[in-house]
PDB file of C-alpha atoms in Angstrom:
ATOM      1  CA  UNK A   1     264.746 122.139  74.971  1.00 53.00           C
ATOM      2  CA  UNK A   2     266.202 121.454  78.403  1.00 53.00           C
ATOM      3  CA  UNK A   3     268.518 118.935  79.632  1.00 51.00           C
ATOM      4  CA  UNK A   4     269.040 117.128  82.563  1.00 50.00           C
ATOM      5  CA  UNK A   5     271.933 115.847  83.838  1.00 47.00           C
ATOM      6  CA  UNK A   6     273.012 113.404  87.154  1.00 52.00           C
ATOM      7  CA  UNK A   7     275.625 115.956  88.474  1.00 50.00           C
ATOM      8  CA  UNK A   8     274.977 118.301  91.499  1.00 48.00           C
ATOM      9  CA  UNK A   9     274.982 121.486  91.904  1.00 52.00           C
ATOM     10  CA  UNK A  10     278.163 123.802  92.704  1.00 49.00           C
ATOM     11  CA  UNK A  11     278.050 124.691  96.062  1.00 50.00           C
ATOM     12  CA  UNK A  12     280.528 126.747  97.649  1.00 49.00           C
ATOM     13  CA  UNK A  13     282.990 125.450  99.784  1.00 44.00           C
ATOM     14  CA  UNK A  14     284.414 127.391 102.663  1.00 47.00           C
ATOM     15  CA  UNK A  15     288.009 128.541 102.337  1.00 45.00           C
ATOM     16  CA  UNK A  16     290.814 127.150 104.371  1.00 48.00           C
ATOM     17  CA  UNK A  17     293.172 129.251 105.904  1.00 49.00           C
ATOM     18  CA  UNK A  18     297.040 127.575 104.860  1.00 50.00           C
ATOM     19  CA  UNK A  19     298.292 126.040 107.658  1.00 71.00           C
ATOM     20  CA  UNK A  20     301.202 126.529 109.761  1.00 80.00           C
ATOM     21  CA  UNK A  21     304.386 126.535 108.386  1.00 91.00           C
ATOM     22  CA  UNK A  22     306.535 124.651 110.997  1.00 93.00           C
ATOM     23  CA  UNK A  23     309.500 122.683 111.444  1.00 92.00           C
ATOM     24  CA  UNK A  24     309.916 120.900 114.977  1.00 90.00           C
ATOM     25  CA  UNK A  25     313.407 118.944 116.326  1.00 89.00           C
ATOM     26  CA  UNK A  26     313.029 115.011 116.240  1.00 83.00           C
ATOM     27  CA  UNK A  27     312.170 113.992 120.132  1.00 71.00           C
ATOM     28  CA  UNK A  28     315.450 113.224 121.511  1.00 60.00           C
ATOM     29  CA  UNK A  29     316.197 111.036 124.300  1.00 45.00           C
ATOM     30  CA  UNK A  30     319.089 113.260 125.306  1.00 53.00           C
ATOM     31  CA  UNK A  31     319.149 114.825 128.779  1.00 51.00           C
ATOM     32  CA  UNK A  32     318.754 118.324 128.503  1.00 55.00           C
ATOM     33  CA  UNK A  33     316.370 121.258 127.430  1.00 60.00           C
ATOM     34  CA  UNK A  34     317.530 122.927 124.079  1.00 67.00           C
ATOM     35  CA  UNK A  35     317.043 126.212 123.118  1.00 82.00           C
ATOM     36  CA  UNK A  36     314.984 126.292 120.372  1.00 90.00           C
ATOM     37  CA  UNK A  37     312.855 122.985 119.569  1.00 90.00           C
ATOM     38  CA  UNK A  38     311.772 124.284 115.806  1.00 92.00           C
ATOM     39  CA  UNK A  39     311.121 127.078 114.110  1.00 95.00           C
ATOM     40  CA  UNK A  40     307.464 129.078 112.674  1.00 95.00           C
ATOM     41  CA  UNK A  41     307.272 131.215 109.803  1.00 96.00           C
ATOM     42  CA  UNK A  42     303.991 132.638 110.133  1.00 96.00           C
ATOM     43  CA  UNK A  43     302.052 134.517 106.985  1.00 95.00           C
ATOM     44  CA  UNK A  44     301.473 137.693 108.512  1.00 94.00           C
ATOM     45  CA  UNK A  45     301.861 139.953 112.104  1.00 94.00           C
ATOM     46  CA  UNK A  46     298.310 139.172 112.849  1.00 94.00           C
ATOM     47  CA  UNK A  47     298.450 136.983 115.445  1.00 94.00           C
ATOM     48  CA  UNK A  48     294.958 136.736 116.068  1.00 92.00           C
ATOM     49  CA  UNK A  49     295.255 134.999 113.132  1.00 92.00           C
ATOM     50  CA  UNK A  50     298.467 133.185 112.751  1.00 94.00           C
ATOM     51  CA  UNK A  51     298.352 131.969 116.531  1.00 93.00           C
ATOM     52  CA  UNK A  52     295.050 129.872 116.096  1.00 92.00           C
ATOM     53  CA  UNK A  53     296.894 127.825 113.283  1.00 91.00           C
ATOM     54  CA  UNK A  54     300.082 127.016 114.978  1.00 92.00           C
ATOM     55  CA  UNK A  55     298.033 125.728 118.112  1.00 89.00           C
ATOM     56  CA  UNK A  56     296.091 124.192 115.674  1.00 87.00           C
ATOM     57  CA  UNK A  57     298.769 121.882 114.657  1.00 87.00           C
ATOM     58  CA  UNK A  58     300.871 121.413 118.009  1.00 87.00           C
ATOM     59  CA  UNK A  59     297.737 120.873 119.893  1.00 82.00           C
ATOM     60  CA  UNK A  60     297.246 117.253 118.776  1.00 81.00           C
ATOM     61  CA  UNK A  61     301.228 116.407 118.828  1.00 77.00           C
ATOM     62  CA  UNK A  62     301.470 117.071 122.981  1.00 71.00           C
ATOM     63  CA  UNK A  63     298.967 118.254 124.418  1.00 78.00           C
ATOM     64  CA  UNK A  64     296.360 120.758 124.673  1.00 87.00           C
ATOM     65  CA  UNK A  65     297.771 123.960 124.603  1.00 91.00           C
ATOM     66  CA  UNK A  66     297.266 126.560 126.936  1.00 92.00           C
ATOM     67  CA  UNK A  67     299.347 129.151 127.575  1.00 94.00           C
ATOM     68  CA  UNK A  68     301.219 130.969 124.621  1.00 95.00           C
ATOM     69  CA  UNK A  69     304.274 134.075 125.361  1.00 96.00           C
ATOM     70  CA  UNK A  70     305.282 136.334 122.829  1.00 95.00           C
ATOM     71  CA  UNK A  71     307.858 139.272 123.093  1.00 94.00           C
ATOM     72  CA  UNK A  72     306.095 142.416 121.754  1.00 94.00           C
ATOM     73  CA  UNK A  73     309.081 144.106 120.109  1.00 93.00           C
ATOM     74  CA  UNK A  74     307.872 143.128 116.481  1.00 92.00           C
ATOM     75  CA  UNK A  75     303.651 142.518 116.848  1.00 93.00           C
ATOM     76  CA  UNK A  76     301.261 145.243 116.366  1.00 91.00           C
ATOM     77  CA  UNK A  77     298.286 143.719 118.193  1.00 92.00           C
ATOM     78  CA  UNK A  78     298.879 141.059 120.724  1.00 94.00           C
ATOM     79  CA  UNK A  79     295.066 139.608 121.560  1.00 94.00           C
ATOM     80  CA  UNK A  80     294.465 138.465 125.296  1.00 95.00           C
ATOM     81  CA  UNK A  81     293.252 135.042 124.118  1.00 95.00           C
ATOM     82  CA  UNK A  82     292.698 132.925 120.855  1.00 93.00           C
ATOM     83  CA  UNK A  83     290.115 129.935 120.488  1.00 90.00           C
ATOM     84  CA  UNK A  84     292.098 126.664 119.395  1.00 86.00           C
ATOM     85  CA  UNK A  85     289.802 123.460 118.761  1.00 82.00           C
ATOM     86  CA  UNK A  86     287.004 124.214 120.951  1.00 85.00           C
ATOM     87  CA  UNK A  87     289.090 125.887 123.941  1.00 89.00           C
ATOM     88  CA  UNK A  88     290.722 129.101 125.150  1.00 92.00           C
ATOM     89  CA  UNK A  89     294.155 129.787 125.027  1.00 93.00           C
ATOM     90  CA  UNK A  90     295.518 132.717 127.042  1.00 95.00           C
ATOM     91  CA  UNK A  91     298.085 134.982 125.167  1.00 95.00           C
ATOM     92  CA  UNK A  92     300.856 136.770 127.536  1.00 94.00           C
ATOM     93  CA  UNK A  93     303.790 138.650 126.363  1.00 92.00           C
ATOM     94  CA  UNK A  94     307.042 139.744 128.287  1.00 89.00           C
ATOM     95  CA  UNK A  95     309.667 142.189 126.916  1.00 87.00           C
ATOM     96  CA  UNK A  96     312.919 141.314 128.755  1.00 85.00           C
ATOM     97  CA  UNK A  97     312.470 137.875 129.573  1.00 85.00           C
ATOM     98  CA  UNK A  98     311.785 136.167 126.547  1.00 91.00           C
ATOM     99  CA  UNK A  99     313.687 137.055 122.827  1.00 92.00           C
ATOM    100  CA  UNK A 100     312.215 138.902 120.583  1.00 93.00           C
ATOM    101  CA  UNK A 101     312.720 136.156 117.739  1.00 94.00           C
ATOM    102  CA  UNK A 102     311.178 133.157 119.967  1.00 95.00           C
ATOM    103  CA  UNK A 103     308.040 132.499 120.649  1.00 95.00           C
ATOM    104  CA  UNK A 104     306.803 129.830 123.858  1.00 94.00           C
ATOM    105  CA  UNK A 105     303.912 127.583 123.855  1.00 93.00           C
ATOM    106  CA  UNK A 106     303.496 125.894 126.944  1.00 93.00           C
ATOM    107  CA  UNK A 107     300.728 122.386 127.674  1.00 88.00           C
ATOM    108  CA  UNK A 108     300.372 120.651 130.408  1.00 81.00           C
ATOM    109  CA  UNK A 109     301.003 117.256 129.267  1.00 81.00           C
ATOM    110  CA  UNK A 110     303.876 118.110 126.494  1.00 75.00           C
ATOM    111  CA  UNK A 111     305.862 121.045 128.634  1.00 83.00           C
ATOM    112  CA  UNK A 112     307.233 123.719 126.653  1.00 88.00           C
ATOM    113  CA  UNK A 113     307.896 124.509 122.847  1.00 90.00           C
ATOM    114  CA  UNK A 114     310.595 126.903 121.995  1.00 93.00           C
ATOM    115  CA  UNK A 115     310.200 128.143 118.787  1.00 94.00           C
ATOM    116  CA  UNK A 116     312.100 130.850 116.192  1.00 95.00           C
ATOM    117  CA  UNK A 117     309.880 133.221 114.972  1.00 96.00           C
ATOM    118  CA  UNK A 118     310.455 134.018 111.132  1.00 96.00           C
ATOM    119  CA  UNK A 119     309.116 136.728 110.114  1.00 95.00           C
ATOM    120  CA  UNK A 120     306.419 136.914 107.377  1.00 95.00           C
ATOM    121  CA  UNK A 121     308.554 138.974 104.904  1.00 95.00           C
ATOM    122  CA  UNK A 122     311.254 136.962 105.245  1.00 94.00           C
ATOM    123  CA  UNK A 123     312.600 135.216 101.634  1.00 94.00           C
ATOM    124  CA  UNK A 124     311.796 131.488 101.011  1.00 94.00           C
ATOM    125  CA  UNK A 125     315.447 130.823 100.731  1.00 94.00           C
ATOM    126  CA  UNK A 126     316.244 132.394 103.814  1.00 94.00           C
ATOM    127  CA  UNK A 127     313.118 130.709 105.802  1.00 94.00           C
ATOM    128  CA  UNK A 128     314.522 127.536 104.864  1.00 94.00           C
ATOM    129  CA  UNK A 129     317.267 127.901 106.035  1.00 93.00           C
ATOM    130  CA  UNK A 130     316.590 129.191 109.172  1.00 94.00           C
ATOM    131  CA  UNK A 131     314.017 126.121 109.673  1.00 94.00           C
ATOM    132  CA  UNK A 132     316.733 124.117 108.905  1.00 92.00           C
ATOM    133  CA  UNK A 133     318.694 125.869 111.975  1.00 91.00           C
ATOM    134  CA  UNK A 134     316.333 125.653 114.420  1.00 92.00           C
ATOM    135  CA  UNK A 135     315.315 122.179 113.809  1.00 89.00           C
ATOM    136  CA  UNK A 136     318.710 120.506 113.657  1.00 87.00           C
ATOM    137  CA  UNK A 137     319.341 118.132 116.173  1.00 77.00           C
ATOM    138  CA  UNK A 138     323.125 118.356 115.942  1.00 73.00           C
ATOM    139  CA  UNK A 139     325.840 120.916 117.522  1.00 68.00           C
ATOM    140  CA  UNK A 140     325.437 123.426 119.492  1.00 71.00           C
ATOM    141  CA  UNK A 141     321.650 125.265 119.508  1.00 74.00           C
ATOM    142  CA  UNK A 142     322.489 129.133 119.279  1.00 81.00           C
ATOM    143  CA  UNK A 143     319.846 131.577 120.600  1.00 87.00           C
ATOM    144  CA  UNK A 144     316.696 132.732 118.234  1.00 90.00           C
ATOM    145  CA  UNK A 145     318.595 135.598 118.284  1.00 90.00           C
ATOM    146  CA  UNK A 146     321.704 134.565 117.001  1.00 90.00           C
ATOM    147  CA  UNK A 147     320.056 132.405 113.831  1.00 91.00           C
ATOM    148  CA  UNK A 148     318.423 136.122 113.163  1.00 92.00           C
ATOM    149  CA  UNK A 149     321.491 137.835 113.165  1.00 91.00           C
ATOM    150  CA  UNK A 150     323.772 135.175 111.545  1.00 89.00           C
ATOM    151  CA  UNK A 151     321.037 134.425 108.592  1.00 90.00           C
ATOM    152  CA  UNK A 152     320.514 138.693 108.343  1.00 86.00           C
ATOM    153  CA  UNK A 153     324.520 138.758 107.777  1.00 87.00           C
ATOM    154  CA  UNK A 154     324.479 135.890 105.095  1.00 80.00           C
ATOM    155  CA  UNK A 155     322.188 138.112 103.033  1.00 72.00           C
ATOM    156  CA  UNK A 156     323.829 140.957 103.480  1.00 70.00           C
ATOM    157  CA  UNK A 157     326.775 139.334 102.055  1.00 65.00           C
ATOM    158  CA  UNK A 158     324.868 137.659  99.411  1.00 62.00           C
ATOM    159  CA  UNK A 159     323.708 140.504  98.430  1.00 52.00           C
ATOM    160  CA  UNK A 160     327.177 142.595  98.238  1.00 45.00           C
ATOM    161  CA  UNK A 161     328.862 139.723  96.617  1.00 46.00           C
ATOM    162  CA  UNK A 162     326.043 139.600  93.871  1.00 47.00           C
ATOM    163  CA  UNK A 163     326.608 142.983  93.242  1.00 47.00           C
ATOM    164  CA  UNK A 164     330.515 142.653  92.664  1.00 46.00           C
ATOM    165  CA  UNK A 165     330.143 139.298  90.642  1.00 46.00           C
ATOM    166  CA  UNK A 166     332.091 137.472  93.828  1.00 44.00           C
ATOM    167  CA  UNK A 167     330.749 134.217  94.666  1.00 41.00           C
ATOM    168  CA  UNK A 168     328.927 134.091  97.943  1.00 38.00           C
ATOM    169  CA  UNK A 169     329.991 132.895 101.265  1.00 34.00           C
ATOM    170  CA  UNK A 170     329.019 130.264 103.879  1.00 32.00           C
ATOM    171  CA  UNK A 171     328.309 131.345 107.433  1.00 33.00           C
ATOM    172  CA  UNK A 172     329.399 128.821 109.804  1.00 31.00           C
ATOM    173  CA  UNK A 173     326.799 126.984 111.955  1.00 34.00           C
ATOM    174  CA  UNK A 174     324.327 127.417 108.735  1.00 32.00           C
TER     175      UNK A 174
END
């Protein structure tokens, strides 16, 4: 006996590489370049990989990106050029000019983004945080850098005051 049925086969369906995980500053009217505009915590140190997706999303939000700049102090393999919605993007990197925490994206019609690298390993609590940081429109914008070091200390202390049974402390500015 066979039966017959009005449904479809299963076909597969390609998977979908997750998308960026970004936070970007509201546009401000305010006179002035920033120092960071937003923050990226990318998945992994592949950036052949990770670099695609990010363009992916700014692309369409300014401009067609074309240049990105890296600082090679914490990525294995830095590739000479990624494809990003049907064109090439050239990859660069530069050691003392540009922070190893920050990463720049440059377009022709949008300018420049600025953003704080997160890195992959880094807790969820802690990558909130430090998109938080970096996309806050208020105070004074500290340096990649300095959100590193300042969210690095929190957890150290977090950590220490876990272990005695103290409760934990607020660093300023986060």
């Amino acid at each position: 006996m066979s039966a017959t049925t009005d449904h479809l086969p299963l076909r597969a369906v390609p998977f979908r590489a997750p998308t960026a995980r970004l936070a970007l500053k509201p546009v401000s009217s305010s006179p002035g370049r920033a120092e960071l505009d937003g923050a990226w915590w990318p998945h992994s140190r592949d950036l052949s990989h990770e670099l695609p997706a990010l363009a992916d999303v700014l692309d369409p939000l300014g401009g067609r990106i074309t240049r990105i700049a890296v600082n090679p102090r914490y990525w294995p393999i830095i590739p000479p050029r990624i494809f990003v919605n049907g064109h090439v993007v050239k990859v660069g990197w530069f050691t003392s000019e540009l922070d190893p925490h920050k990463i720049l994206l440059l377009s022709h019609t949008a300018g420049r983004w600025d953003l704080l690298v997160i890195p992959p390993e880094t807790s969820a609590p802690s990558a909130a945080r430090l998109m938080a940081a970096a996309s806050a429109n208020t105070g004074p914008q500290p340096t990649a850098s300095a959100l590193m070091t300042a969210e690095q200390a929190n957890d150290a202390s977090s950590s220490y005051e876990a272990n005695t049974g103290r409760p934990g402390r607020l660093v300023a500015g986060m």
